[in-house]
Short mmCIF file of C-alpha atoms in Angstrom, two decimals:
data_model
loop_
_atom_site.label_atom_id
_atom_site.label_comp_id
_atom_site.label_asym_id
_atom_site.label_seq_id
_atom_site.Cartn_x
_atom_site.Cartn_y
_atom_site.Cartn_z
CA MET A 1 -33.19 57.26 -9.30
CA PHE A 2 -31.11 59.80 -7.49
CA LEU A 3 -32.88 63.14 -7.33
CA LYS A 4 -31.18 65.80 -9.27
CA LYS A 5 -31.33 69.23 -7.64
CA GLY A 6 -29.66 72.72 -7.23
CA LYS A 7 -27.96 74.78 -9.80
CA LEU A 8 -24.33 74.48 -11.08
CA CYS A 9 -24.11 78.00 -12.66
CA ALA A 10 -26.36 80.95 -12.41
CA ALA A 11 -24.75 83.15 -14.95
CA LEU A 12 -26.85 84.14 -17.94
CA LEU A 13 -25.13 85.20 -21.15
CA ALA A 14 -26.74 86.66 -24.23
CA MET A 15 -24.77 86.00 -27.40
CA SER A 16 -24.72 86.00 -31.12
CA ILE A 17 -22.31 83.51 -32.83
CA ALA A 18 -21.23 83.62 -36.45
CA ILE A 19 -19.48 80.74 -38.27
CA GLY A 20 -18.96 80.56 -42.00
CA GLY A 21 -21.41 83.26 -42.64
CA ALA A 22 -24.38 81.60 -40.63
CA SER A 23 -25.49 83.13 -37.33
CA PHE A 24 -26.77 81.46 -34.25
CA GLN A 25 -28.59 82.93 -31.32
CA MET A 26 -28.76 81.26 -27.91
CA ASP A 27 -28.73 81.91 -24.11
CA ALA A 28 -26.02 80.11 -22.10
CA GLU A 29 -26.61 78.83 -18.53
CA ALA A 30 -24.13 76.10 -18.32
CA ALA A 31 -20.65 75.32 -16.81
CA THR A 32 -18.14 77.32 -18.98
CA ARG A 33 -15.22 75.57 -20.30
CA ALA A 34 -12.96 77.34 -17.74
CA GLU A 35 -15.29 76.07 -14.85
CA ILE A 36 -15.12 72.53 -16.10
CA GLY A 37 -11.25 72.89 -16.38
CA GLN A 38 -11.33 73.75 -12.56
CA ILE A 39 -13.04 70.37 -11.67
CA SER A 40 -10.52 68.63 -9.30
CA VAL A 41 -10.96 65.34 -7.44
CA ASN A 42 -8.28 64.45 -4.88
CA GLN A 43 -6.14 61.34 -4.68
CA LYS A 44 -8.46 59.81 -2.02
CA GLY A 45 -11.63 60.51 -4.21
CA SER A 46 -13.38 62.00 -1.19
CA ASN A 47 -14.70 65.18 -3.09
CA PHE A 48 -16.62 63.66 -5.98
CA GLN A 49 -19.52 66.01 -6.44
CA TYR A 50 -21.40 64.59 -9.44
CA TRP A 51 -21.71 60.86 -8.72
CA ASN A 52 -24.29 58.94 -6.67
CA LYS A 53 -21.81 57.36 -4.26
CA ASP A 54 -24.20 54.40 -3.62
CA ALA A 55 -23.86 53.50 -7.43
CA ALA A 56 -22.29 50.08 -8.05
CA SER A 57 -20.05 51.66 -10.77
CA TYR A 58 -18.82 54.36 -8.62
CA LYS A 59 -17.92 51.80 -5.87
CA ALA A 60 -16.23 49.56 -8.52
CA LEU A 61 -14.02 52.39 -9.84
CA THR A 62 -13.03 53.88 -6.42
CA ASN A 63 -12.40 50.47 -4.86
CA TYR A 64 -10.35 49.45 -7.95
CA VAL A 65 -8.16 52.67 -7.83
CA LYS A 66 -7.54 52.35 -4.05
CA THR A 67 -6.55 48.75 -4.45
CA VAL A 68 -4.07 49.06 -7.45
CA THR A 69 -2.41 52.17 -5.94
CA ASP A 70 -1.75 50.51 -2.60
CA LYS A 71 1.72 49.24 -2.44
CA LYS A 72 0.81 46.65 0.10
CA SER A 73 -2.00 45.14 -2.18
CA ALA A 74 -1.39 42.00 -4.32
CA ASP A 75 -3.09 43.93 -7.10
CA TYR A 76 -0.64 46.99 -7.05
CA ILE A 77 0.13 48.49 -10.31
CA PRO A 78 3.19 50.68 -10.65
CA PRO A 79 2.58 54.19 -11.94
CA GLU A 80 4.31 53.44 -15.20
CA ASP A 81 1.81 50.76 -16.19
CA ARG A 82 -1.42 52.59 -14.94
CA VAL A 83 -2.72 53.31 -18.42
CA ALA A 84 -6.21 54.44 -18.71
CA VAL A 85 -7.92 54.79 -22.12
CA PHE A 86 -11.09 56.91 -22.81
CA ASP A 87 -13.31 57.11 -25.89
CA MET A 88 -14.46 60.77 -26.33
CA ASP A 89 -17.92 61.09 -28.04
CA GLY A 90 -20.57 59.64 -25.80
CA THR A 91 -18.10 58.82 -23.07
CA LEU A 92 -16.56 62.40 -22.13
CA LEU A 93 -18.95 64.57 -24.20
CA GLY A 94 -22.23 64.50 -25.77
CA GLU A 95 -22.76 62.70 -29.21
CA ARG A 96 -26.47 62.96 -29.72
CA THR A 97 -26.96 66.71 -30.51
CA PRO A 98 -27.98 65.12 -32.89
CA SER A 99 -24.58 63.57 -33.80
CA TYR A 100 -20.90 63.67 -33.17
CA PHE A 101 -19.38 67.17 -32.89
CA GLU A 102 -17.11 66.59 -35.97
CA TRP A 103 -19.96 65.14 -38.00
CA MET A 104 -22.06 68.20 -37.39
CA MET A 105 -19.01 70.46 -38.23
CA TYR A 106 -18.55 68.52 -41.48
CA VAL A 107 -22.25 68.81 -42.56
CA HIS A 108 -22.03 72.64 -41.67
CA ARG A 109 -18.82 72.95 -43.78
CA ALA A 110 -20.16 71.02 -46.77
CA LEU A 111 -23.67 72.29 -46.94
CA HIS A 112 -24.22 75.46 -44.84
CA ASP A 113 -21.06 77.54 -44.96
CA PRO A 114 -21.36 80.13 -47.67
CA SER A 115 -17.62 80.87 -47.59
CA TYR A 116 -16.84 77.35 -48.86
CA THR A 117 -17.65 75.48 -52.05
CA PRO A 118 -17.24 71.77 -51.77
CA SER A 119 -16.89 69.27 -54.70
CA GLU A 120 -20.23 68.02 -55.95
CA GLU A 121 -19.29 64.51 -54.57
CA ASP A 122 -18.63 65.96 -51.16
CA ARG A 123 -21.72 68.01 -51.22
CA ALA A 124 -23.86 65.06 -52.31
CA TYR A 125 -22.44 62.77 -49.67
CA ALA A 126 -22.75 65.38 -46.85
CA LYS A 127 -26.55 65.69 -47.73
CA VAL A 128 -26.65 61.87 -47.30
CA VAL A 129 -25.06 62.08 -43.91
CA GLU A 130 -27.35 64.95 -42.76
CA ASP A 131 -30.45 63.05 -43.75
CA ALA A 132 -29.18 59.96 -41.91
CA ILE A 133 -28.41 61.97 -38.82
CA TYR A 134 -31.86 63.60 -38.57
CA ALA A 135 -33.52 60.27 -39.43
CA HIS A 136 -31.59 58.60 -36.63
CA ALA A 137 -30.73 55.94 -39.20
CA ILE A 138 -26.98 55.87 -39.76
CA PRO A 139 -25.83 52.78 -41.94
CA GLY A 140 -22.90 50.81 -40.90
CA ASP A 141 -20.75 51.85 -44.00
CA MET A 142 -21.15 55.57 -43.18
CA GLU A 143 -18.20 55.78 -40.66
CA ARG A 144 -15.53 55.22 -43.32
CA LYS A 145 -17.30 57.07 -46.11
CA GLU A 146 -17.95 60.06 -43.93
CA ALA A 147 -14.37 60.26 -42.58
CA LYS A 148 -13.04 60.29 -46.27
CA SER A 149 -15.40 63.12 -47.23
CA GLN A 150 -14.82 65.03 -44.04
CA ALA A 151 -10.99 64.95 -44.61
CA SER A 152 -11.74 66.13 -48.22
CA VAL A 153 -13.79 69.28 -47.28
CA PHE A 154 -11.03 70.34 -44.76
CA ALA A 155 -8.14 69.57 -46.97
CA GLY A 156 -5.88 72.57 -47.77
CA MET A 157 -6.51 74.15 -44.37
CA THR A 158 -3.42 75.14 -42.38
CA ILE A 159 -3.44 73.69 -38.84
CA PRO A 160 -4.30 77.10 -37.25
CA GLU A 161 -7.02 77.66 -39.86
CA TYR A 162 -8.46 74.21 -38.96
CA ASP A 163 -8.15 74.86 -35.21
CA ASP A 164 -9.87 78.26 -35.53
CA TYR A 165 -12.82 76.60 -37.41
CA VAL A 166 -13.25 73.98 -34.73
CA ARG A 167 -13.18 76.85 -32.06
CA GLN A 168 -15.93 78.72 -33.92
CA PHE A 169 -18.02 75.65 -34.30
CA MET A 170 -17.72 74.97 -30.55
CA GLU A 171 -19.69 78.24 -30.03
CA THR A 172 -22.75 76.94 -31.72
CA PRO A 173 -25.68 75.50 -29.67
CA ALA A 174 -25.93 71.92 -28.78
CA GLU A 175 -29.03 70.94 -30.61
CA GLY A 176 -31.91 69.42 -28.54
CA LEU A 177 -30.63 70.73 -25.26
CA THR A 178 -31.27 73.97 -23.37
CA ASN A 179 -28.52 76.42 -22.27
CA LEU A 180 -25.60 74.57 -23.79
CA LYS A 181 -22.94 75.17 -26.42
CA ARG A 182 -21.24 72.39 -28.30
CA GLY A 183 -17.87 73.32 -26.70
CA GLU A 184 -19.32 72.95 -23.17
CA GLU A 185 -20.96 69.51 -23.87
CA PHE A 186 -18.72 67.63 -21.39
CA TYR A 187 -20.02 65.13 -18.89
CA LEU A 188 -19.15 66.68 -15.55
CA PRO A 189 -19.08 63.19 -13.75
CA MET A 190 -16.53 62.07 -16.36
CA ALA A 191 -14.40 65.08 -15.90
CA GLU A 192 -14.26 64.12 -12.35
CA VAL A 193 -13.03 60.63 -13.27
CA VAL A 194 -10.24 61.91 -15.38
CA SER A 195 -9.11 64.34 -12.65
CA TYR A 196 -9.22 61.44 -10.03
CA LEU A 197 -7.17 59.19 -12.20
CA LYS A 198 -4.63 61.90 -12.91
CA ALA A 199 -4.33 62.49 -9.16
CA ASN A 200 -3.61 58.74 -8.76
CA ASP A 201 -0.77 58.83 -11.33
CA PHE A 202 -2.70 57.18 -14.19
CA ASP A 203 -1.43 57.81 -17.67
CA VAL A 204 -4.69 59.04 -19.36
CA TRP A 205 -5.18 58.72 -23.13
CA ILE A 206 -8.06 59.64 -25.42
CA VAL A 207 -8.77 56.99 -28.03
CA SER A 208 -11.49 58.24 -30.26
CA GLY A 209 -13.10 57.90 -33.75
CA SER A 210 -13.05 61.70 -33.99
CA ASP A 211 -10.36 63.61 -35.76
CA ARG A 212 -7.25 63.82 -33.73
CA GLU A 213 -6.61 67.56 -34.09
CA ALA A 214 -10.31 68.30 -33.32
CA GLN A 215 -10.09 66.30 -30.21
CA ARG A 216 -7.01 68.53 -29.12
CA VAL A 217 -8.91 71.74 -29.65
CA LEU A 218 -12.01 70.50 -27.88
CA MET A 219 -10.10 69.31 -24.87
CA GLU A 220 -7.81 72.34 -24.51
CA GLY A 221 -8.12 73.94 -21.14
CA VAL A 222 -10.88 71.64 -20.11
CA LEU A 223 -9.49 68.16 -19.45
CA PRO A 224 -5.85 67.73 -18.20
CA ILE A 225 -4.76 65.57 -21.33
CA GLU A 226 -1.37 66.17 -22.82
CA ARG A 227 -1.40 66.99 -26.55
CA ASP A 228 0.50 63.91 -27.38
CA HIS A 229 -2.05 61.69 -25.64
CA PHE A 230 -4.74 61.88 -28.28
CA ILE A 231 -5.30 58.99 -30.71
CA GLY A 232 -7.90 59.53 -33.32
CA THR A 233 -9.00 59.40 -36.96
CA ASP A 234 -6.20 60.97 -39.11
CA ALA A 235 -5.85 62.95 -42.32
CA TRP A 236 -2.43 63.42 -43.94
CA ILE A 237 -0.48 66.47 -42.84
CA LEU A 238 1.47 67.74 -45.86
CA ALA A 239 3.79 70.68 -46.73
CA SER A 240 1.82 73.42 -48.46
CA GLY A 241 4.04 73.13 -51.74
CA GLN A 242 4.00 69.36 -51.70
CA GLY A 243 0.95 68.70 -53.92
CA ASP A 244 0.95 65.14 -54.94
CA THR A 245 4.64 64.45 -54.39
CA ASP A 246 5.35 61.59 -52.15
CA GLY A 247 6.89 62.63 -48.82
CA LEU A 248 9.89 60.39 -49.62
CA ASP A 249 10.68 62.81 -52.58
CA TYR A 250 9.86 66.08 -51.11
CA VAL A 251 11.89 68.44 -48.89
CA TYR A 252 10.11 70.92 -46.65
CA ASN A 253 10.95 74.46 -47.78
CA GLN A 254 11.93 76.76 -44.90
CA LYS A 255 10.89 79.98 -46.67
CA SER A 256 7.56 79.02 -48.28
CA ASP A 257 6.15 75.91 -46.77
CA THR A 258 3.59 75.66 -43.92
CA LEU A 259 1.62 72.64 -42.83
CA VAL A 260 -1.82 71.83 -44.43
CA ARG A 261 -4.34 69.11 -44.07
CA GLY A 262 -4.60 66.43 -46.71
CA GLN A 263 -6.80 63.45 -47.27
CA PHE A 264 -8.03 60.53 -45.20
CA VAL A 265 -5.72 58.09 -43.67
CA LEU A 266 -7.34 55.81 -41.03
CA LYS A 267 -10.67 55.80 -39.11
CA ASN A 268 -9.86 55.17 -35.55
CA VAL A 269 -12.82 52.83 -34.33
CA LYS A 270 -13.36 49.23 -33.42
CA MET A 271 -10.38 47.02 -33.76
CA ASN A 272 -8.42 49.97 -35.24
CA LYS A 273 -8.47 51.39 -31.67
CA VAL A 274 -6.62 48.37 -30.28
CA SER A 275 -4.00 48.54 -33.10
CA ASN A 276 -3.35 52.09 -32.53
CA ILE A 277 -3.12 51.61 -28.80
CA ALA A 278 -0.48 48.99 -29.29
CA ARG A 279 1.43 51.04 -31.79
CA GLU A 280 1.23 54.54 -30.16
CA ILE A 281 1.20 53.71 -26.37
CA GLY A 282 3.02 50.38 -26.39
CA ARG A 283 1.46 49.28 -23.03
CA GLN A 284 -1.77 47.37 -22.54
CA PRO A 285 -4.26 49.54 -20.67
CA VAL A 286 -5.58 48.56 -17.24
CA LEU A 287 -8.77 50.85 -17.50
CA ALA A 288 -10.99 51.57 -20.43
CA PHE A 289 -14.01 53.80 -20.63
CA GLY A 290 -16.40 53.92 -23.55
CA ASN A 291 -20.15 53.72 -24.48
CA SER A 292 -20.67 51.86 -27.72
CA SER A 293 -19.96 48.71 -29.76
CA GLY A 294 -17.12 50.69 -31.39
CA ASP A 295 -15.39 50.39 -28.05
CA ALA A 296 -15.97 46.67 -27.64
CA SER A 297 -12.46 45.58 -28.91
CA MET A 298 -10.76 48.30 -26.70
CA PHE A 299 -12.78 46.92 -23.72
CA ASN A 300 -11.88 43.35 -24.45
CA TYR A 301 -8.25 44.12 -25.12
CA THR A 302 -7.92 45.88 -21.83
CA ILE A 303 -9.40 43.12 -19.65
CA ALA A 304 -8.14 39.90 -21.51
CA LYS A 305 -4.76 38.32 -20.64
CA ASN A 306 -3.72 41.31 -18.65
CA LYS A 307 -0.95 40.75 -16.15
CA TYR A 308 -2.64 43.35 -13.88
CA LYS A 309 -6.13 43.67 -12.49
CA ALA A 310 -8.01 45.51 -15.25
CA MET A 311 -11.57 46.77 -15.72
CA ALA A 312 -13.71 48.28 -18.49
CA PHE A 313 -16.53 50.74 -17.87
CA SER A 314 -19.29 51.35 -20.44
CA LEU A 315 -21.85 54.31 -20.28
CA LEU A 316 -25.47 53.57 -20.70
CA CYS A 317 -27.37 56.50 -22.45
CA ASP A 318 -30.46 55.96 -20.38
CA ASP A 319 -31.16 59.51 -19.28
CA LEU A 320 -34.15 60.97 -21.31
CA GLU A 321 -34.56 64.03 -19.29
CA ASP A 322 -31.17 65.62 -18.99
CA ASP A 323 -29.73 64.10 -22.25
CA LEU A 324 -30.93 62.80 -25.49
CA GLY A 325 -30.66 59.22 -24.37
CA SER A 326 -31.97 56.03 -26.00
CA THR A 327 -33.62 53.34 -23.96
CA ALA A 328 -33.15 50.74 -26.51
CA LYS A 329 -29.40 51.54 -27.11
CA ALA A 330 -28.91 51.57 -23.30
CA ASP A 331 -30.57 48.20 -22.79
CA LYS A 332 -28.52 46.67 -25.52
CA MET A 333 -25.25 47.95 -23.94
CA ARG A 334 -26.29 46.73 -20.48
CA ALA A 335 -26.74 43.31 -21.91
CA ASP A 336 -23.33 43.51 -23.60
CA CYS A 337 -21.79 44.54 -20.27
CA GLU A 338 -23.28 41.40 -18.55
CA LYS A 339 -22.04 39.29 -21.34
CA ASN A 340 -18.53 40.48 -21.57
CA GLY A 341 -17.65 41.44 -18.08
CA TRP A 342 -17.71 45.19 -18.58
CA VAL A 343 -19.10 47.59 -15.73
CA PRO A 344 -22.25 49.30 -16.82
CA VAL A 345 -22.59 53.09 -15.73
CA SER A 346 -26.12 54.40 -15.75
CA MET A 347 -26.08 58.10 -16.81
CA ARG A 348 -29.50 58.43 -15.32
CA ASP A 349 -29.08 56.61 -12.04
CA ASP A 350 -25.40 56.83 -11.11
CA TRP A 351 -24.97 60.57 -11.78
CA LYS A 352 -26.39 63.52 -10.09
CA THR A 353 -26.16 65.66 -13.28
CA ILE A 354 -24.66 65.33 -16.76
CA TYR A 355 -23.88 68.74 -18.13
CA GLY A 356 -25.11 70.85 -15.14
CA TYR A 357 -28.46 71.40 -13.51
CA ASP A 358 -29.71 74.01 -15.91
CA VAL A 359 -29.23 71.83 -19.02
CA LYS A 360 -32.33 69.75 -20.02
CA VAL A 361 -33.76 68.31 -23.10
CA ALA A 362 -35.58 70.87 -25.12
CA LYS A 363 -39.22 70.61 -25.05
#
């Protein structure tokens, strides 16, 4: 294992954060969002800081990029076809504190926000979700059901109101880790990968099971992703005066209408990711990054029957010291990588740090 040493950020902040009437107190000693946003890797990839450069995954990625951007190479890919797709939770930022950012925000909204009264149905299901999260036993049918209930508890919010709620929840502590807020929960080595690919004219997209608008707010000012390059789980966006009227029968009122969130449309996981990539990007990716079985279809679509040299990289959550990893889950993913031709990335062995050197699993 590569030794982790040094400090990324020495600043200490004391802060008190309020969201929805609930208060949180924590100390912060991690890279700020602004500092993460300044991570920059040059076109040659000579200034990676957070990767072990002896790692097979690092060599595979940098050799690939060098090859496909070389006009003299038989594997050259023109810039317009250099499409790279990234899952978000567990690939670009943490998903085990103790669950996805948006799931924890949904639980807070439905169960712990005194300024909001959910329906009895949403309150009851949010409790089911919360119990499953803390029991580390999430049933397979919860993805769709949670997405429907999550859309319901945020329905009626304007886009600015929802964005503000996301920003407030980003200020809460990342449970189970020291010195880290949810909005800072980015994997520094993966921020380097995004910067490196952008420097080499890759068209980078986020393809996540999380709410599309929440993704935009989370990434704003941190990773260089254009606002129209997010694909995610969607809720209807309606005119505030529309009610139950079909969009074919309603005309937006210039004087009185604004946009509000509506009910659930589609959960962007598994095969739905591939369908949405084909519909919204219209080009087959040549690079894919993910971390779970929910990314398997995206991986396979990227590397199968591709006219260009293509690769898929899957993160292994095998770090139990600097992240809330799972050896069993990591071992299963490694086996899946070997079976399917995906490149495994060990968060424990291939990276020098995950969130920064002052962030550890809380004792």
